mmCIF file of C-alpha atoms in Angstrom:
data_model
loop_
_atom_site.group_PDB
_atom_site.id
_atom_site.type_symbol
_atom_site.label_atom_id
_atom_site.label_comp_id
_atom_site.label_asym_id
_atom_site.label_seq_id
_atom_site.Cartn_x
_atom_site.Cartn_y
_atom_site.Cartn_z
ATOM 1 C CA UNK Q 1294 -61.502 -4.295 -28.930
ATOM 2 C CA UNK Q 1295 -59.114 -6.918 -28.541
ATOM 3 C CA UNK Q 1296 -56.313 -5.296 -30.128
ATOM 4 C CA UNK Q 1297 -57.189 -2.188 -27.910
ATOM 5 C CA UNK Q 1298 -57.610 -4.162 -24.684
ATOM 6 C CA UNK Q 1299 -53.780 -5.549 -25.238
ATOM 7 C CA UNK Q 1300 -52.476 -2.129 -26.294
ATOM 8 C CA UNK Q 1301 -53.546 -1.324 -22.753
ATOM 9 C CA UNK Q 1302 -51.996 -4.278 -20.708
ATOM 10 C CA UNK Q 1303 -48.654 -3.951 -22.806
ATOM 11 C CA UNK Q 1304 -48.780 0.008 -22.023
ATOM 12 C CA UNK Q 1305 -49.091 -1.026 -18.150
ATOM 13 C CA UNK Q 1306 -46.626 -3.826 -18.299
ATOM 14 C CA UNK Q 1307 -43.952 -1.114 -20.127
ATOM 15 C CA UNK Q 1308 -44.494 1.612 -17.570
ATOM 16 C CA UNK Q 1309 -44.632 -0.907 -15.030
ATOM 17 C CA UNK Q 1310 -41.335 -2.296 -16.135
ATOM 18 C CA UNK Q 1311 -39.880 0.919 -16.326
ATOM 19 C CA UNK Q 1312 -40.778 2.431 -13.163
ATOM 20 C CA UNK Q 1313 -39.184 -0.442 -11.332
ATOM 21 C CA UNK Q 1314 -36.343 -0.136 -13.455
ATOM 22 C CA UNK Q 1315 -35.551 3.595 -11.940
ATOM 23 C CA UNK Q 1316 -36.945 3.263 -8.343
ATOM 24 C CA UNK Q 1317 -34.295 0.140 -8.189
ATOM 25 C CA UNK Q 1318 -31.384 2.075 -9.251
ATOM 26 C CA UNK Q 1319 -29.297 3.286 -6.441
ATOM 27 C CA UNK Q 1320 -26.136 5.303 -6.626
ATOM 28 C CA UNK Q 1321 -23.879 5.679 -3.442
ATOM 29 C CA UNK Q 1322 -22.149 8.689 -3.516
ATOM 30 C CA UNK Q 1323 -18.756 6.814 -1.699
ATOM 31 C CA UNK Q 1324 -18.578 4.423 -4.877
ATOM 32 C CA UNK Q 1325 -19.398 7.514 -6.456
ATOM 33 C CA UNK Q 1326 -16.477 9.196 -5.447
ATOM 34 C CA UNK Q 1327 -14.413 6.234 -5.490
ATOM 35 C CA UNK Q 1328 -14.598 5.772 -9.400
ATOM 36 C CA UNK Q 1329 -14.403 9.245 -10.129
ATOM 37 C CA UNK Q 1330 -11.573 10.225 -7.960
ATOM 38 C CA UNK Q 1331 -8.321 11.671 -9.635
ATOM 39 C CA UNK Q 1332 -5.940 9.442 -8.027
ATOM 40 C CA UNK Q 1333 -6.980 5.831 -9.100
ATOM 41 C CA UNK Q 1334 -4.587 5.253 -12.460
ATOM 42 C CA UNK Q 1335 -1.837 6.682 -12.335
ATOM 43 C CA UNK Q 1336 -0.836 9.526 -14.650
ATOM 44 C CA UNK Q 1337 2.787 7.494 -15.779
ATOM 45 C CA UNK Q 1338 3.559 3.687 -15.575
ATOM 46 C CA UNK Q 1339 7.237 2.604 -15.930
ATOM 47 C CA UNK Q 1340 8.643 -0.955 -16.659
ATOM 48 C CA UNK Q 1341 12.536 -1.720 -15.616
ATOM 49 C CA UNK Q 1342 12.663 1.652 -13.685
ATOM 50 C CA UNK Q 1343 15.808 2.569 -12.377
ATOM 51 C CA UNK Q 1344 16.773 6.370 -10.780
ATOM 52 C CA UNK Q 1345 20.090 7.600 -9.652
ATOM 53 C CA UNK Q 1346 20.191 9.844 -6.549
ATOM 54 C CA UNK Q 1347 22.875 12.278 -6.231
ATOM 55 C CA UNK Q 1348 24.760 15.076 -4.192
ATOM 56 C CA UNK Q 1349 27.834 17.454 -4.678
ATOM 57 C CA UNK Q 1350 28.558 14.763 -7.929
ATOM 58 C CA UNK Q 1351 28.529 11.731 -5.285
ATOM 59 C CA UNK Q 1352 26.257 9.128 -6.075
ATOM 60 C CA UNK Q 1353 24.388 8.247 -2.513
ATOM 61 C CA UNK Q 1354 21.446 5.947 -3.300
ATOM 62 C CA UNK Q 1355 20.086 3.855 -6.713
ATOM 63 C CA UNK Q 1356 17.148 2.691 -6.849
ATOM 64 C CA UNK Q 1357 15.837 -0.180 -9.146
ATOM 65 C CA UNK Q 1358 12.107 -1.645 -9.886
ATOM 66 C CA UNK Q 1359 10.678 -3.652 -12.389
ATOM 67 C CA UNK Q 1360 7.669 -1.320 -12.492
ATOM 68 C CA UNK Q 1361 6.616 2.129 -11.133
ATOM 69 C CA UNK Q 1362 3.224 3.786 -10.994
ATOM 70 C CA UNK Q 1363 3.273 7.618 -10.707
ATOM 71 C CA UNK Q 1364 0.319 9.929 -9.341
ATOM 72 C CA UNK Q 1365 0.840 13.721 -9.370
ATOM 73 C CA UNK Q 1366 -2.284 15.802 -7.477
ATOM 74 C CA UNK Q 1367 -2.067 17.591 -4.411
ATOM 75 C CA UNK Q 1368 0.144 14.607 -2.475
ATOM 76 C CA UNK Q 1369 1.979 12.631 -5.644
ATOM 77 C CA UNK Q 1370 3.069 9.877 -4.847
ATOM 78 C CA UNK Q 1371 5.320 6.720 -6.574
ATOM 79 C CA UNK Q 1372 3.725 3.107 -6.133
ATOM 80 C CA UNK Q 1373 6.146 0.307 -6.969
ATOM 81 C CA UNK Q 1374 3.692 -2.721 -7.243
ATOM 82 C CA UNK Q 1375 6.466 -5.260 -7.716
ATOM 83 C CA UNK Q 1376 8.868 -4.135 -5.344
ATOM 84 C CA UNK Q 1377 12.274 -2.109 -5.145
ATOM 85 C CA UNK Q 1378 15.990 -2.351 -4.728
ATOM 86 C CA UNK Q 1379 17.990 0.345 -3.206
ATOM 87 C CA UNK Q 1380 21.533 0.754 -2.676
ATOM 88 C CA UNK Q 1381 23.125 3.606 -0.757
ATOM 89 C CA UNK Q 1382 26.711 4.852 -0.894
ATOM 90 C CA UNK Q 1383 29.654 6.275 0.423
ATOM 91 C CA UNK Q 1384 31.286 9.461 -0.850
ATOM 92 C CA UNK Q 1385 34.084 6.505 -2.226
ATOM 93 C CA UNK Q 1386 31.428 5.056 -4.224
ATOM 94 C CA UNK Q 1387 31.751 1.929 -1.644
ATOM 95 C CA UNK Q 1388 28.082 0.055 -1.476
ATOM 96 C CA UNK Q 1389 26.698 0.689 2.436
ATOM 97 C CA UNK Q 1390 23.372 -0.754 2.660
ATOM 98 C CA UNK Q 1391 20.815 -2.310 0.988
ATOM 99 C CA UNK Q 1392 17.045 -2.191 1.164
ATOM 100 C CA UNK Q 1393 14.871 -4.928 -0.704
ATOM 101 C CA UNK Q 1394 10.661 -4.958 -0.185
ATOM 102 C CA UNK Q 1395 8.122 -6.491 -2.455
ATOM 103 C CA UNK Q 1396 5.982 -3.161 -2.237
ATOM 104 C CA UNK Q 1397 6.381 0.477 -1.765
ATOM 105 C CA UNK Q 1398 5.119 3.686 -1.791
ATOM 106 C CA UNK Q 1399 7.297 7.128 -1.975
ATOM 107 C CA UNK Q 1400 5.974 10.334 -1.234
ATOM 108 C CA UNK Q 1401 8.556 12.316 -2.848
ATOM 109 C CA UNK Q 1402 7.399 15.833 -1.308
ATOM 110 C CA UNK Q 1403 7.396 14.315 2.122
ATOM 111 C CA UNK Q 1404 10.763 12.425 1.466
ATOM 112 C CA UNK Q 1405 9.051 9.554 2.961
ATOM 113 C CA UNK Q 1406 9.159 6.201 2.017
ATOM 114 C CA UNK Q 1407 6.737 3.030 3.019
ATOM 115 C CA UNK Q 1408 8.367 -0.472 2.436
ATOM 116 C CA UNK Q 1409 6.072 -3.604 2.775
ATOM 117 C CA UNK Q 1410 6.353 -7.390 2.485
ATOM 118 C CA UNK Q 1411 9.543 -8.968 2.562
ATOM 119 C CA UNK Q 1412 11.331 -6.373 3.718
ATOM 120 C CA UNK Q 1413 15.450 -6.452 3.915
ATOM 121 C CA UNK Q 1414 17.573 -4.293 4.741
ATOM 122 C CA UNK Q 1415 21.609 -4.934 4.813
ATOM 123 C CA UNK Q 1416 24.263 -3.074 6.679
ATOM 124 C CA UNK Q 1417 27.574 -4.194 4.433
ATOM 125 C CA UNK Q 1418 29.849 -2.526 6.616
ATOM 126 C CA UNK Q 1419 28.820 -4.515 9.456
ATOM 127 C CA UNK Q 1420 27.594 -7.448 7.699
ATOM 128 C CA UNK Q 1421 24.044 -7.132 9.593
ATOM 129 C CA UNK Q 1422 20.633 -8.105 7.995
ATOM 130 C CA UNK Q 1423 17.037 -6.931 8.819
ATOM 131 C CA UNK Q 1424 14.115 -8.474 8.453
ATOM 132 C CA UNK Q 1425 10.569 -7.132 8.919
ATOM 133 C CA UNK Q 1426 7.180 -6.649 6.930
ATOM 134 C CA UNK Q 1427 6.995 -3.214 7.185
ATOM 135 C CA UNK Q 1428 9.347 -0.302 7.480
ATOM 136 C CA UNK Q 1429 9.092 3.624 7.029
ATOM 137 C CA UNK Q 1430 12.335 5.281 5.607
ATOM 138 C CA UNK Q 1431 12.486 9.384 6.521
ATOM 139 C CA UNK Q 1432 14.924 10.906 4.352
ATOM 140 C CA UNK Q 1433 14.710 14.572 6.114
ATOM 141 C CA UNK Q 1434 15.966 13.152 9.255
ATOM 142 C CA UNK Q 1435 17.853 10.357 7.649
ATOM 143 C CA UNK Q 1436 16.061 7.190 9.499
ATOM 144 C CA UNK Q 1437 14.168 4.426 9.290
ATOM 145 C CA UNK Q 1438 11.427 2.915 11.416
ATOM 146 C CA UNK Q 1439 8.725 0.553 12.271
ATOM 147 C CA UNK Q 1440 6.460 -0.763 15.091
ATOM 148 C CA UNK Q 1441 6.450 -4.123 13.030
ATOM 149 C CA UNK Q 1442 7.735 -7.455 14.257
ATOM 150 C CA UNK Q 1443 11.358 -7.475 13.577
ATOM 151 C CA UNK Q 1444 14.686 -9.749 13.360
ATOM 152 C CA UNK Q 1445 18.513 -8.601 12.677
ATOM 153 C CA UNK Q 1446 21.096 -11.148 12.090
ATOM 154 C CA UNK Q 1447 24.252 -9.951 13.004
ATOM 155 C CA UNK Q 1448 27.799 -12.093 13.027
ATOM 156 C CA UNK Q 1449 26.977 -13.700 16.109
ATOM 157 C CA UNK Q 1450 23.449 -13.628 17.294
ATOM 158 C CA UNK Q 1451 20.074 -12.771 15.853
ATOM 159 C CA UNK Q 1452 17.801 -10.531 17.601
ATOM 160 C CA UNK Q 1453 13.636 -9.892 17.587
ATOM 161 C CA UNK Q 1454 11.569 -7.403 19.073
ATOM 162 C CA UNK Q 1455 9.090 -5.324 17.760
ATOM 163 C CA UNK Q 1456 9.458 -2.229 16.560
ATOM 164 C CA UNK Q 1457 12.845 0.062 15.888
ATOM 165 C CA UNK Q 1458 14.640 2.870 14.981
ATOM 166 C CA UNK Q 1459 17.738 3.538 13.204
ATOM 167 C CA UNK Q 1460 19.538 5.443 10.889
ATOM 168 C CA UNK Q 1461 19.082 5.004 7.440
ATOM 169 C CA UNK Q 1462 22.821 3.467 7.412
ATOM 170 C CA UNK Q 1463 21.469 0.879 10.261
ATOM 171 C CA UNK Q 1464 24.479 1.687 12.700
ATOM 172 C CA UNK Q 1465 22.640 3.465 15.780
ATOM 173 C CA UNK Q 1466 19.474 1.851 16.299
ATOM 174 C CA UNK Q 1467 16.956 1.276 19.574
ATOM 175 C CA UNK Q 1468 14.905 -1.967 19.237
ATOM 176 C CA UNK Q 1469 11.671 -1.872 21.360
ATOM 177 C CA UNK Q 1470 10.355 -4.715 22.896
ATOM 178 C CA UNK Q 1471 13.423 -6.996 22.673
ATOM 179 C CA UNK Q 1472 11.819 -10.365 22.590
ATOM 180 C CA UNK Q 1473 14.500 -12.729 22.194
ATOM 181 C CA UNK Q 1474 18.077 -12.869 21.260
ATOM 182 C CA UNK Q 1475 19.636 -16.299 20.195
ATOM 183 C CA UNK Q 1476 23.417 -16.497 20.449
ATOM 184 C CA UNK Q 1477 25.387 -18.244 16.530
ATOM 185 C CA UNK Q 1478 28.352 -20.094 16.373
ATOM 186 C CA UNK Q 1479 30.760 -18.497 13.726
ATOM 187 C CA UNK Q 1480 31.469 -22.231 12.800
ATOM 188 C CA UNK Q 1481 28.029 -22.766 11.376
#
């Protein structure tokens, strides 16, 4: 009877312990979707990328990162973790501009690029610098932009304002929201 009796309260205890185990089990369908979405590795990861853009045989912009994360699907898209260099060029093969940013994302069907973090951009012709955190390069229409907080060194003054446009050579641009302009000495 004993050994009957404890059968019993172990059998209750077990289907006790079970039932709570399922009714406490809760799946969200957004984490759900989350972990099973296509898009969350990437299909190709590349250390020390580098790429070499070209047209008619003139080389016009390289672009350097130490790594690259690739996603192909409906939108694919490159992710460069760790940053990017790029430098466009003449038809001379003379170095124009450079961008540096310690993240960014391409969308190459879009020819849109996003540029975050310690973003730079240099004008070599006209020995101007840009600063911002964020910046949105268009390569159909050939321009940058950004509704960021901004600065541009040039020779002899530096300028802020937020938000600009420009081409992606940075030699017509509008700066919204001028907020300050602070006249340098050449001397210093």
């Amino acid at each position: 009877m004993f050994n009957l009796r404890t059968r019993n309260i172990f059998s209750v205890i077990a289907i006790a312990t079970v039932m709570a185990m399922l009714f406490s089990c809760e799946n969200d369908m957004k984490t759900i979707q989350k972990f099973t979405q296509g898009d969350t590795l990437p299909d190709e990861m590349i250390r020390d990328f580098e790429m070499t853009y070209t047209d008619s045989g003139y080389t016009t912009f390289k672009l350097t990162s130490p790594l690259l994360y690739s996603f192909e699907g409906a939108e694919p898209k490159m992710v460069f973790p760790q940053g990017l260099f790029v430098q466009s060029y003449d038809k001379n093969n003379n170095l124009k501009t450079t961008l540096r940013a310690n993240y960014a994302i391409n969308y190459p069907q879009r020819k849109l690029m996003e540029v975050h973090k310690n973003v730079v951009v240099e004008n070599k012709e006209r020995g101007e610098l840009l600063y911002t955190e964020f910046l949105i390069w268009d390569q159909r229409i050939k321009k940058i932009h950004t509704e960021a907080f901004i600065r541009i060194r040039t020779a002899d003054k530096i300028l802020f304002g937020k938000g600009l446009e420009a081409d992606e050579g940075f030699k017509k641009r509008t700066i919204r929201q001028i907020s300050g302009e602070i006249l340098v000495n050449a001397d210093e």
